[in-house]
XYZ file of C-alpha atoms in Angstrom:
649
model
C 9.283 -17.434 -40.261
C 9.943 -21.125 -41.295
C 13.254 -21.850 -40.382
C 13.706 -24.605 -43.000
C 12.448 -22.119 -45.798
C 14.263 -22.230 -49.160
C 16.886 -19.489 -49.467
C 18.575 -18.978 -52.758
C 22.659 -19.568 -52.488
C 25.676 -18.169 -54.514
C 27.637 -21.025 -56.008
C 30.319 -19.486 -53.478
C 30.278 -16.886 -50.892
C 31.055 -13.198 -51.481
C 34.585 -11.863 -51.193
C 33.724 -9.964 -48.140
C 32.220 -13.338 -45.847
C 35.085 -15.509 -46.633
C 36.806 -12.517 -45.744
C 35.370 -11.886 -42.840
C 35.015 -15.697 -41.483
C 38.428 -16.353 -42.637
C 40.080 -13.525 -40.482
C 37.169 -14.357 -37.218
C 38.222 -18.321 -37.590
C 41.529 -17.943 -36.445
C 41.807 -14.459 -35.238
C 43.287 -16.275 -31.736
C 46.123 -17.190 -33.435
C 46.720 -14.499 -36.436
C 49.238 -11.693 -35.804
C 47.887 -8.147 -36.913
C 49.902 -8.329 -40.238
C 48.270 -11.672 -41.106
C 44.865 -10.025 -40.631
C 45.640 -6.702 -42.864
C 47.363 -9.124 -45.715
C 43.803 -10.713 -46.132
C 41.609 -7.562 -45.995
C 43.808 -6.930 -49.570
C 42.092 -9.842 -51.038
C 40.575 -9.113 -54.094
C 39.333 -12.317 -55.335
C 37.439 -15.681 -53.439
C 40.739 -17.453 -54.665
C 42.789 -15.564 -53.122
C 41.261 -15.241 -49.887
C 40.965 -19.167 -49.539
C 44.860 -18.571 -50.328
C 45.358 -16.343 -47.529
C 43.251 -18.594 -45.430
C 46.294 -21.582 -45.673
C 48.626 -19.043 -43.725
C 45.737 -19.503 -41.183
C 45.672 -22.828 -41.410
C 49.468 -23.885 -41.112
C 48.953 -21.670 -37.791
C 46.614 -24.440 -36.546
C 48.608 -27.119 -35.408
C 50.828 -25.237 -33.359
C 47.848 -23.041 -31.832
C 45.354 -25.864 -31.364
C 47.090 -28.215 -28.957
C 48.111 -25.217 -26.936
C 44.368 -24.512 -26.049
C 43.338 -27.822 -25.944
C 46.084 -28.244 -22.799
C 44.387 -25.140 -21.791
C 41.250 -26.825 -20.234
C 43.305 -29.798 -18.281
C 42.772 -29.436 -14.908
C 45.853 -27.831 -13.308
C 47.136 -26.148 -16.964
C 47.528 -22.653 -16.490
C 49.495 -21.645 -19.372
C 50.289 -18.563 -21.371
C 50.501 -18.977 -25.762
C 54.338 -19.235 -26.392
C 55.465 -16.542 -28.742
C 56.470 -18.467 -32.434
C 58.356 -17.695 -34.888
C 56.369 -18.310 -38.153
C 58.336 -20.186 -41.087
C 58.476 -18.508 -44.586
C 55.632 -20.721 -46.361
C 55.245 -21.449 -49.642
C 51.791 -22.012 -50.368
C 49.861 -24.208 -52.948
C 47.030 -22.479 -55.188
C 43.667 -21.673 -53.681
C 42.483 -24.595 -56.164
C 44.928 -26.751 -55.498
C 44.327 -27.151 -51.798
C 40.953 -28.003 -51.231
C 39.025 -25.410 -49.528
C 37.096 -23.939 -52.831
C 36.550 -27.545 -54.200
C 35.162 -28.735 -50.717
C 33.052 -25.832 -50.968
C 31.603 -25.776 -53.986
C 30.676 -29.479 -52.703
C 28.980 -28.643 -50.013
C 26.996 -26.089 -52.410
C 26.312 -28.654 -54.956
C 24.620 -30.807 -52.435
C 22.774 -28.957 -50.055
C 22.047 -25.834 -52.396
C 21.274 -23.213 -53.875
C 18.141 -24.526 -55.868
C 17.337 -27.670 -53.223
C 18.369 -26.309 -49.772
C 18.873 -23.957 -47.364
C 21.247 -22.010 -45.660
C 19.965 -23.847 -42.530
C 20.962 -27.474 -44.062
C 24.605 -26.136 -45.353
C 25.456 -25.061 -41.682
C 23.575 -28.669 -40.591
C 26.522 -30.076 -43.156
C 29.175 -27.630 -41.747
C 29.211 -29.696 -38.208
C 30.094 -32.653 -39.920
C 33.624 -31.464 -41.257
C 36.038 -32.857 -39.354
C 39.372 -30.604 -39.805
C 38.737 -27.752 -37.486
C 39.992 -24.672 -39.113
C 37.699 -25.768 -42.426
C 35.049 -26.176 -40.014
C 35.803 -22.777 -38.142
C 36.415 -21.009 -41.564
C 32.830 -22.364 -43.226
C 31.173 -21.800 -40.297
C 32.251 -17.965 -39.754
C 31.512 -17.151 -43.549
C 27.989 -18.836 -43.455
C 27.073 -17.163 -40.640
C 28.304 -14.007 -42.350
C 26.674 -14.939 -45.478
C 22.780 -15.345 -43.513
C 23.376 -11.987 -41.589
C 23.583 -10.210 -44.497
C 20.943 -11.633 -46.630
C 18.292 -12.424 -43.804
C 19.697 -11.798 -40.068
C 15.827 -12.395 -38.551
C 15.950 -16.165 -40.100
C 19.469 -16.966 -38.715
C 18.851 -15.701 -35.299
C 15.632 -17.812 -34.973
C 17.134 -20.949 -36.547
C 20.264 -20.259 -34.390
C 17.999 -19.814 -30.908
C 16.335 -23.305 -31.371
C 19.297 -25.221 -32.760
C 23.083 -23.271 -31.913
C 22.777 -20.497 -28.819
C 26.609 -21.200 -28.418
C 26.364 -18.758 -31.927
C 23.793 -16.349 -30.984
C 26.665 -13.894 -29.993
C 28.702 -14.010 -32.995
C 25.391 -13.566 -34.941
C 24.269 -10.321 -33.531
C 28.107 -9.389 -33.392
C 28.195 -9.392 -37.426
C 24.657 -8.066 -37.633
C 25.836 -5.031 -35.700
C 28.735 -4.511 -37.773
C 26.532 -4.941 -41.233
C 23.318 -3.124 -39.854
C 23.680 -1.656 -36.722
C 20.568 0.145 -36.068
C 18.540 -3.195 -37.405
C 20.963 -5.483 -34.722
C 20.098 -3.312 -32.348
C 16.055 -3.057 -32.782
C 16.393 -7.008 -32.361
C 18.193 -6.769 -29.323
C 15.483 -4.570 -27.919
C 12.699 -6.668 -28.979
C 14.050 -10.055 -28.185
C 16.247 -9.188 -24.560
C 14.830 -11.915 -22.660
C 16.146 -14.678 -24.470
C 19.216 -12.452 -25.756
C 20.351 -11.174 -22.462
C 23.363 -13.506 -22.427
C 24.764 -11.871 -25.836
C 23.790 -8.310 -24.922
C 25.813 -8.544 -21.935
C 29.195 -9.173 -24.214
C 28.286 -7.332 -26.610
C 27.572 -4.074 -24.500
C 30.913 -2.119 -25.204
C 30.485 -2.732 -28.750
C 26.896 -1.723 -29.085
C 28.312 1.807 -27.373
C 30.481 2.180 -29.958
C 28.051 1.548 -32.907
C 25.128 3.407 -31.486
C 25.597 4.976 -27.944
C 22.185 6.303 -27.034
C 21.181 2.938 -27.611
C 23.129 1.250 -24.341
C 21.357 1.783 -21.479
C 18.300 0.861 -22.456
C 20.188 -2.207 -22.953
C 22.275 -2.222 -19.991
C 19.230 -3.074 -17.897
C 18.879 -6.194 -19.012
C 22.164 -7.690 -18.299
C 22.657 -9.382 -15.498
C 25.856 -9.813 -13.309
C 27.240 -13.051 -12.679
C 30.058 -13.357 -11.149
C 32.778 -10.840 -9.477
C 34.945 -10.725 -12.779
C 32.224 -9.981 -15.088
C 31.627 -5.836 -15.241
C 29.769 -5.709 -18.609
C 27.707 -2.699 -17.550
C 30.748 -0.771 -15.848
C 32.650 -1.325 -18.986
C 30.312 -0.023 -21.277
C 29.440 3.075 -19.420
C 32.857 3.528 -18.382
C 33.513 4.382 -22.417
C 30.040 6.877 -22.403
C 32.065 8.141 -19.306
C 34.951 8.826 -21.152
C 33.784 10.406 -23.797
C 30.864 12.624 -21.941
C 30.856 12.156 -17.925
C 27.624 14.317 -17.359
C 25.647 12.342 -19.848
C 26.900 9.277 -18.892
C 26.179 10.304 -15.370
C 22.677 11.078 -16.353
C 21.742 7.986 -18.219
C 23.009 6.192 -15.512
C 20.268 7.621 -13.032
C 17.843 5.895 -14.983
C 18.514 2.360 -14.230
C 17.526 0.250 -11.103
C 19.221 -2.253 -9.167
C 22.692 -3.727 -9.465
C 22.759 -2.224 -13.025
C 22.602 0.799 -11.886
C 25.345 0.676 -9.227
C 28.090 -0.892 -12.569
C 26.481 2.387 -14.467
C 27.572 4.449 -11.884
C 30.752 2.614 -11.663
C 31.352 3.151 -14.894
C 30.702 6.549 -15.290
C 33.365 7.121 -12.373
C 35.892 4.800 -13.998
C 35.359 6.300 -17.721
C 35.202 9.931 -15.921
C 38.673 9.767 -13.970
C 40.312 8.607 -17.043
C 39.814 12.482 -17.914
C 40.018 13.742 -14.748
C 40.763 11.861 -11.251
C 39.901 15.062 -9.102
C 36.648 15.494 -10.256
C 35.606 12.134 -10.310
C 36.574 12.340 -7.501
C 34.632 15.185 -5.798
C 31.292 13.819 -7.280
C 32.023 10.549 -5.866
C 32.894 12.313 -1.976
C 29.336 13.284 -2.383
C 27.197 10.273 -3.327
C 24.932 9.202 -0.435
C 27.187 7.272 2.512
C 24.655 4.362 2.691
C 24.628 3.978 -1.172
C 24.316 0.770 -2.087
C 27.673 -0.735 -4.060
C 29.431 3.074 -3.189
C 32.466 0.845 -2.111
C 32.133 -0.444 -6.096
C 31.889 2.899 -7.617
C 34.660 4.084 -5.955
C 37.041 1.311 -6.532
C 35.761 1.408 -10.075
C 37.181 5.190 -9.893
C 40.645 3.769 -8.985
C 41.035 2.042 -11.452
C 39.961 4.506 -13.971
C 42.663 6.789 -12.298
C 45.327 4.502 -12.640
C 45.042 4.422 -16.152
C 46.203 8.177 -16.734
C 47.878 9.049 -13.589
C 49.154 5.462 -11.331
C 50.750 7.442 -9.212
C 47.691 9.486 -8.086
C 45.642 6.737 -7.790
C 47.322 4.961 -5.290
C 47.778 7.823 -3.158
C 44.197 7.583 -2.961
C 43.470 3.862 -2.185
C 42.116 5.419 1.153
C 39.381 6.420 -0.581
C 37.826 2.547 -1.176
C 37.540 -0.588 1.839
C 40.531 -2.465 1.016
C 37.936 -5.714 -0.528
C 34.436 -5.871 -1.230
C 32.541 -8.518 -0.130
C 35.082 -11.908 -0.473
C 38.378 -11.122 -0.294
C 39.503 -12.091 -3.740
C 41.059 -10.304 -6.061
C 37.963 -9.127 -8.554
C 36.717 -7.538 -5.058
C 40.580 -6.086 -4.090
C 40.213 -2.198 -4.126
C 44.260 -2.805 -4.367
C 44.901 -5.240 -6.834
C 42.462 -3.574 -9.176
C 44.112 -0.496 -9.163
C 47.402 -1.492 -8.967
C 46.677 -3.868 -12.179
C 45.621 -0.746 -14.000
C 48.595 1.246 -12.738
C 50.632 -1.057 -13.979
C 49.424 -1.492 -17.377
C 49.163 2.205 -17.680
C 52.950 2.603 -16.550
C 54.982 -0.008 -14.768
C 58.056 2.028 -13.787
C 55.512 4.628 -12.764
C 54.329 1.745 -10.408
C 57.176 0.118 -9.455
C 58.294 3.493 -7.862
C 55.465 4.245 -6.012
C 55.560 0.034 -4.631
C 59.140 1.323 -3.532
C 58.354 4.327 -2.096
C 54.850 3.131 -0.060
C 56.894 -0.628 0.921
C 54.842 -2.858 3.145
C 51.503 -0.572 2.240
C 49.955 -2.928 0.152
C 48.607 -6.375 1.001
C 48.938 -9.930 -0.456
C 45.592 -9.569 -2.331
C 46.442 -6.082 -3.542
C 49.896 -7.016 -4.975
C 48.488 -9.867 -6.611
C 47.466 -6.786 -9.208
C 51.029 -6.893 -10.632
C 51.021 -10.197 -11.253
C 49.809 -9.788 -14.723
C 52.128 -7.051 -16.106
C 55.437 -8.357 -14.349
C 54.094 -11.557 -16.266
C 54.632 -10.248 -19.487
C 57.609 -8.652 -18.741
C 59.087 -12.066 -17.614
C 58.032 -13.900 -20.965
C 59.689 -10.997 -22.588
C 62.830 -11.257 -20.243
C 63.083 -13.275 -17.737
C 66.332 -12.780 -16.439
C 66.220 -8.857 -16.843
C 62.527 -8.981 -15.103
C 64.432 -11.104 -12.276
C 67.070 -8.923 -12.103
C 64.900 -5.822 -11.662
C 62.875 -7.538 -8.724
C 65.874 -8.617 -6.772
C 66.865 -4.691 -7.031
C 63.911 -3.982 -6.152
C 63.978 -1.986 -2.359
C 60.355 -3.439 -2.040
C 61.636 -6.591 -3.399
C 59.939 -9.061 -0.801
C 56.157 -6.847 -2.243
C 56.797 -7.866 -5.480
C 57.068 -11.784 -4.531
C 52.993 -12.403 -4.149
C 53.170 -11.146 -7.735
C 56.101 -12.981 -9.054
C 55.042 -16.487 -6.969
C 51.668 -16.086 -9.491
C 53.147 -16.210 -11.911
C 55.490 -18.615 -11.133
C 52.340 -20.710 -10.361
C 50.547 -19.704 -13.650
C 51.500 -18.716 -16.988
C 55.332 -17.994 -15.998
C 55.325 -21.240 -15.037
C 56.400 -21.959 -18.700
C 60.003 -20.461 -18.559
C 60.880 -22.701 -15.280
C 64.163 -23.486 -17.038
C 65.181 -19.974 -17.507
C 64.278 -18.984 -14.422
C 65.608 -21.679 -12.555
C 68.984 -21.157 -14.348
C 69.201 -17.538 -13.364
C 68.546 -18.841 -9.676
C 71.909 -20.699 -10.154
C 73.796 -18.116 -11.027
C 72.612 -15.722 -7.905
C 74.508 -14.868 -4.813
C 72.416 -16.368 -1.405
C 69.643 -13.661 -0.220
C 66.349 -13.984 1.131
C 64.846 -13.050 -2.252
C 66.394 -15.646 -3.983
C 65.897 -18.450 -1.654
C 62.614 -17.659 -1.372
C 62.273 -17.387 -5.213
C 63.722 -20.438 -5.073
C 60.948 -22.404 -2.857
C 57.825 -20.648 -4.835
C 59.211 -22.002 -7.848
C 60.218 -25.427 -6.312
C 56.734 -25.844 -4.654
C 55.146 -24.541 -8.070
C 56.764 -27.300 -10.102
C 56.192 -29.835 -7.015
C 52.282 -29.275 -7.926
C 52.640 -29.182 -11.603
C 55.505 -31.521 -12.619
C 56.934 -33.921 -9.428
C 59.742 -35.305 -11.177
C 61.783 -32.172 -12.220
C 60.633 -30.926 -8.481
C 62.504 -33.779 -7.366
C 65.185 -33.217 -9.461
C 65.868 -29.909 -8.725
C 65.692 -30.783 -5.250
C 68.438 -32.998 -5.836
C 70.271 -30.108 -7.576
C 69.718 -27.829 -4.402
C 71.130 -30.290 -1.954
C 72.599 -27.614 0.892
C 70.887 -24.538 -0.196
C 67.068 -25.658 1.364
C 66.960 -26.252 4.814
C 64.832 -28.926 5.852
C 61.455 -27.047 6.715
C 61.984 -25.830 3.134
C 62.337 -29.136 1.513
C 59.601 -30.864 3.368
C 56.861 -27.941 2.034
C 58.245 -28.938 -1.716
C 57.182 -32.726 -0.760
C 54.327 -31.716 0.721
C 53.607 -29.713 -2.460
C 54.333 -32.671 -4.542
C 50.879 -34.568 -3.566
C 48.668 -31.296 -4.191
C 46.491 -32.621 -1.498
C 46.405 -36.012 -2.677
C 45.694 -35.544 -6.315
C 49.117 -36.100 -7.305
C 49.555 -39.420 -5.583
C 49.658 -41.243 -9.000
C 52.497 -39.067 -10.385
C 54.373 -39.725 -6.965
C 53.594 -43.734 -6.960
C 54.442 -43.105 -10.963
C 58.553 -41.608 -9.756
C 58.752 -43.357 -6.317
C 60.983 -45.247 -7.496
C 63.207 -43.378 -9.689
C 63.014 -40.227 -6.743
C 66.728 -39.922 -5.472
C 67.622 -42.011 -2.877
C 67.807 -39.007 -0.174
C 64.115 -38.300 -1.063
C 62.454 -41.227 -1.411
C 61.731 -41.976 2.015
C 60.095 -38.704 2.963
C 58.482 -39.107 -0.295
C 57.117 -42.817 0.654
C 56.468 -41.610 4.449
C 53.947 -38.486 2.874
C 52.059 -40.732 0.345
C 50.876 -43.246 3.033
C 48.972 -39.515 4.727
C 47.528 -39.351 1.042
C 45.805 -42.757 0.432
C 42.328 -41.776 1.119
C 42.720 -40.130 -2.238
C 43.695 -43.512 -3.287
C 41.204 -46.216 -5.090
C 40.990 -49.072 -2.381
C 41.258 -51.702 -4.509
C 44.635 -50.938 -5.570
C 46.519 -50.963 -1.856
C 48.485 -53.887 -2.398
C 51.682 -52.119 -3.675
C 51.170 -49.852 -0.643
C 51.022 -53.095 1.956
C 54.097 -53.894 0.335
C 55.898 -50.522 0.892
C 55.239 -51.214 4.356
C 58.671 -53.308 4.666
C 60.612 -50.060 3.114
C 59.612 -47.852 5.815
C 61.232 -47.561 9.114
C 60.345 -50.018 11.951
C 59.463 -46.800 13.790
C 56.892 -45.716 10.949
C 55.257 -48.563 10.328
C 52.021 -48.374 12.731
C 50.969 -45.209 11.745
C 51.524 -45.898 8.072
C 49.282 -49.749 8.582
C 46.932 -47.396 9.982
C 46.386 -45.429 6.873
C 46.124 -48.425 4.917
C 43.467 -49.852 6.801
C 41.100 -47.228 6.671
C 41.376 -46.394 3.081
C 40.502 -50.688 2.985
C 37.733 -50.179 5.914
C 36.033 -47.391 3.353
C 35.107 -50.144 1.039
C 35.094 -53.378 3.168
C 35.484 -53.468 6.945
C 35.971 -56.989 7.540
C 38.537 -57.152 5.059
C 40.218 -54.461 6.948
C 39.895 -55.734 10.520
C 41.178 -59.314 8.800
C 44.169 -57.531 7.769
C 45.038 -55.989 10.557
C 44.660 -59.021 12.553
C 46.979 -60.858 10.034
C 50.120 -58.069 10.870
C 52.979 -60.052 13.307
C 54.017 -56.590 14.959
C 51.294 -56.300 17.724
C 51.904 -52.055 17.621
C 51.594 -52.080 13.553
C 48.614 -54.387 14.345
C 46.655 -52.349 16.792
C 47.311 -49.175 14.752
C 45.638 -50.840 11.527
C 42.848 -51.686 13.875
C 42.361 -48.236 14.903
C 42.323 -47.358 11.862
C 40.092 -49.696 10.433
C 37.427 -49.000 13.527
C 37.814 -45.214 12.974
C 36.797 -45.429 8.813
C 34.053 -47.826 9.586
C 32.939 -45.543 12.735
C 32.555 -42.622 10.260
C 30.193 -44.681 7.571
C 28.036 -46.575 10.024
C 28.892 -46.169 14.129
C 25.444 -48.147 14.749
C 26.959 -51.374 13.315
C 30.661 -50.952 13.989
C 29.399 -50.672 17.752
C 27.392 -53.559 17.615
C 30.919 -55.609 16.461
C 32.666 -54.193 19.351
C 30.174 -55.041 21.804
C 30.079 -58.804 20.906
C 34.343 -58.682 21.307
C 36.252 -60.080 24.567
C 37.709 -58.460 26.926
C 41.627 -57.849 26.287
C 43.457 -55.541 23.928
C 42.069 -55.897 21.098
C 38.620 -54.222 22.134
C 40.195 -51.880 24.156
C 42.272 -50.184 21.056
C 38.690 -50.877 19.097
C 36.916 -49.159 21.462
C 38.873 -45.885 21.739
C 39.187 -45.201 18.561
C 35.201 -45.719 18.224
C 34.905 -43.467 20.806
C 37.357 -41.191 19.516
C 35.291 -40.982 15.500
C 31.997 -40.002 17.114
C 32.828 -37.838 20.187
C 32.128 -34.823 18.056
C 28.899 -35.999 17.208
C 27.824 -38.340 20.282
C 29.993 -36.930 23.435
C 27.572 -38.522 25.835
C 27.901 -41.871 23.450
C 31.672 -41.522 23.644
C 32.144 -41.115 27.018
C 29.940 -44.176 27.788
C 32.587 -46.284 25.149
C 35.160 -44.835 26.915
C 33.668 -45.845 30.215
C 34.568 -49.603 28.922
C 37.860 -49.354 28.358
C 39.918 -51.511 30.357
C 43.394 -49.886 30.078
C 43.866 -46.723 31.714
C 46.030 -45.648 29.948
C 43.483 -45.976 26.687
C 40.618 -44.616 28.676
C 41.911 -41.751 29.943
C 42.519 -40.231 26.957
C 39.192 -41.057 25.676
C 37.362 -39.822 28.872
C 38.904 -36.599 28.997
C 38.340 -35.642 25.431
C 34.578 -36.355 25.950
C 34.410 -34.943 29.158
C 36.049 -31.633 27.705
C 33.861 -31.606 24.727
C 30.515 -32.043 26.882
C 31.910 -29.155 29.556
C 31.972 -26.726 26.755
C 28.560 -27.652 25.700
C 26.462 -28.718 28.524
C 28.197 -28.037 32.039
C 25.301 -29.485 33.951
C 25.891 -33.079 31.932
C 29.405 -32.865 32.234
C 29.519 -32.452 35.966
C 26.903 -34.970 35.980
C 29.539 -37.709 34.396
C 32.218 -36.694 37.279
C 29.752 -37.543 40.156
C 29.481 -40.830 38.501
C 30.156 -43.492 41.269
C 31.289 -45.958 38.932
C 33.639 -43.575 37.438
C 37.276 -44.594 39.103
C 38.694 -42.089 41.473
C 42.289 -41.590 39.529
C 40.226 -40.855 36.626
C 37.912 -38.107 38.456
C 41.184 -36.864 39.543
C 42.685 -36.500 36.089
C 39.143 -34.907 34.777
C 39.093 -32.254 37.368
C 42.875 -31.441 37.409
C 43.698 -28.007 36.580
């Protein structure tokens, strides 16, 4: 069909697309009562009406998600209080007028309902854009779906989905014919839409079923699907199951077990005992049968967790036989669960109690201080901490302030000191400066091990060093200097053309720490220019904090070309200077080179630089060729004190 045909519009849409679109646009953000008040609409007035409470909704749901992607924001939607609003008329605000614009323009006599969605992507306010979009694609589904889904294949995938979802709510048995007929490009939407297309027309899903494919350890589109057929008739299920192939089949079978212990754990259960022992994904199916069980009867289901390997193939949580089940279980009834943690303490491991992390999450953005209070109770209280550090990590992360006031009000215990580290280390990664702070604040309660894993924390492996440089100097005095000491470990995360406020630091260290910290200076500066490096290090008065940035320098320049940093060090003179160059040449590329190490080593003048260097080469080349290694000792211009140190047991 020609996409770019002419198709006759309505001045405005029907009651039931703006409807529709309206209530999809936002449905992230609209409570249940919302939704309900604008399937009363009677008129395209009013719903446009309705669609402002939507809208006001928008700027305090829209920056939310929009932190969402930052790297590092793991966040949870804040629960708001919406204001009474009094709203303008439906005319009066724009949406029906902007509209009947777009109308005007683009149809119904001149255009197509391809060019008004071309003219949708150029509104600019997002919920108008959302809300136009929804009831257009609403709009084409019902008056021709075969168009849309061709225009939308060439020109929008990202809305193939939300096409065939509406198509299979107007015209279910039509949706899914195209499904059928077009499953190699559609596979991608058939795959969501799976459970749904069980719901609408059940025979009609495992035909389907066999072309989705899985893609990653948390997607279970199959299992889900057949875990509802499996719920509502297990030997069916179980039969239509048997007729797929490959991975599909295993999430079928899955599926079936999950959707079949929901009614009844034990016999799931004896069907599973019998499936073949070398059936492939059997550790799936009956993990998948877990977590079914868990859902009507927790406590039965974690007798069982015999049953299933404790993690499939990675040992993450999507593969935890554990933390599925105990997810479930606690959904299904947390009490229920809670008991059974206390009853079965120390049973479980990290991965597995990582399952609770979700539900005890919503019970601490509920409560946080009765949550807190029930963990600390807790006889298994020290199983519920992988759970409660999650979310302290994660979306609990949000209500530090809370919790961090309830940690001031608690007696010393173990729990609560170690509560009190999670969430210090949690807030090092995400937010330095109140890390520091509270730090500050804790003075006497951390001992020191404890409060040099929070500064550790505070760099995130380096990524944080600009929000450290960015509070260095408003950290409290008695952290500042571990704070300083840490970053200079950090700089190769550091652009090398900004060192100069580190060479500075250099006078606010310690005598003592200087060297090590020139050292790290120089070969973040050796990683873009060598010379400049070795000229710098030359240029330091302190002949330690010298020889330590020339070390450094020689070791970063060893790592990006040893051929020509070799060739410098060859053409040096004899003295100090080459002898520090040398070993720490021959210390970059002993892993690589032992036999070219060794023979760098060989040069060094200083014994006590060269023995060192000898024996980590020698070591190295014993483990990996004997014959060479005892080769090197019968060298005769090898010195006899440093034979003796080689061979000295």
């Amino acid at each position: 069909m020609n996409l770019h045909s002419v198709q006759a519009l309505p001045a405005t849409l029907t009651v039931a697309s703006i409807e529709t679109a309206v209530a999809q646009s936002l449905s992230t953000t609209a409570s249940a009562s919302t939704v309900s008040f604008l399937t009363t609409m009677a008129s395209t007035k009013a719903i446009f009406a309705a669609a402002l409470v939507l809208a006001a909704l928008v700027p305090i749901s829209l920056p939310y998600f929009r932190a969402q992607g930052e790297p590092g924001a793991v966040m949870s939607a804040p629960t708001v209080e919406l204001p009474e609003l009094h709203l303008p008329s439906a005319q009066a605000s724009g949406l029906i007028a902007e509209w009947e614009a777009l109308m005007a323009r683009y149809g119904p006599a001149d255009g197509s309902l391809a060019q008004v969605y071309e003219a949708i992507k150029d509104v600019r306010d997002e919920f108008r854009w959302r809300a136009f979009r929804g009831a257009l694609i609403t709009e084409w589904m019902t008056r021709s779906p075969h168009e849309a889904l061709s225009y939308f294949l060439t020109h929008d995938r990202g809305q193939i989905t939300t096409c065939l979802r509406e198509w299979l709510r107007i015209d279910p048995a039509s949706a899914i014919a195209a499904m059928e007929a077009g499953a190699a490009d559609l596979k991608d939407s058939i795959a969501v839409l799976l459970s749904e297309i069980v719901e609408a027309k059940p025979d009609a899903a495992p035909a389907l079923a066999q072309h989705v494919d899985k893609k990653t350890a948390w997607t279970h589109y199959v299992r889900d699907a057949f875990a509802k057929l499996g719920a509502a008739d297990p030997a069916g299920a179980l039969a239509e199951a048997e007729t797929l192939d490959g991975p599909q089949r295993t999430e079928a079978l899955a599926g079936v077990a999950m959707g079949w212990a929901k009614l009844d754990g034990e016999a799931a259960l004896d069907w599973a005992r019998g499936l073949d022992e070398i059936l492939e994904g059997k550790d799936w199916i009956l993990r998948s049968l877990l977590a079914g069980w868990a859902e009507s009867n927790p406590a039965a289901a974690l007798d069982h967790l015999a049953i299933a390997p404790p993690g499939g193939s990675s040992r993450e949580f999507a593969n935890d036989t554990g933390g599925q089940v105990l997810r479930a279980a606690a959904k299904a009834d947390y009490e229920t669960t809670l008991a059974w943690i206390a009853d079965n303490a120390g049973k479980l491991g990290h991965e597995a109690l990582g399952g609770l992390s979700e539900e005890l999450g919503a019970r601490l953005r509920a409560d946080p201080a009765a949550t807190l209070d029930t963990i600390r109770d807790h006889p298994a209280s020290a199983d519920l901490l992988p759970a409660l550090g999650s979310q302290l990590l994660n979306e609990g992360f949000a209500l530090k302030d809370a919790i961090w006031a309830w940690l001031d009000r608690q007696d010393d215990s173990p729990f609560v000191r170690e509560t009190r580290l999670r969430l210090l280390r949690s807030a090092a990664w995400k937010e330095p400066e109140t890390a520091l702070r509270w730090l500050e604040e804790s003075s006497g309660s951390l001992d020191s091990e404890d409060v040099s894993q929070v500064i550790v924390s505070t760099f995130n492996g380096g990524s944080n060093l600009p929000a450290v440089e960015a509070v260095l100097d408003r950290a409290p005095e008695g952290l500042r200097e571990m704070l300083l000491l840490q970053s200079f470990s950090y700089l190769g995360s550091q652009d090398a053309g900004s060192l100069e406020p580190w060479i500075e630091r250099l006078d606010q260290l310690p005598v003592e720490k200087r060297p090590e910290a020139s050292a790290a200076v120089a070969r973040q500066m050796a990683s873009v220019d060598p010379n400049r490096a070795i000229a710098w290090a030359g240029s330091l008065t302190d002949p330690e904090q010298s020889m330590h940035a020339l070390s450094g320098a020689v070791s970063s320049w060893a790592g990006m070309d040893s051929y020509e940093c070799s060739e410098w060090i060859a053409e040096l003179p004899a003295g100090s200077w080459r002898d520090h160059a040398a070993r720490a040449l021959a210390d970059s590329i002993v892993q690589a080179e032992p036999d070219s190490a060794w023979h760098w080593a060989k040069t060094i003048q200083d014994p006590e630089l060269r023995a060192p260097a000898l024996e980590r080469a020698f070591h190295l080349m014993e483990s990996r060729d004997p014959q060479s290694a005892n080769a090197w000792l019968h060298d005769p211009a090898l010195p006899d004190s440093d034979r003796a140190a080689l061979t000295r047991p």
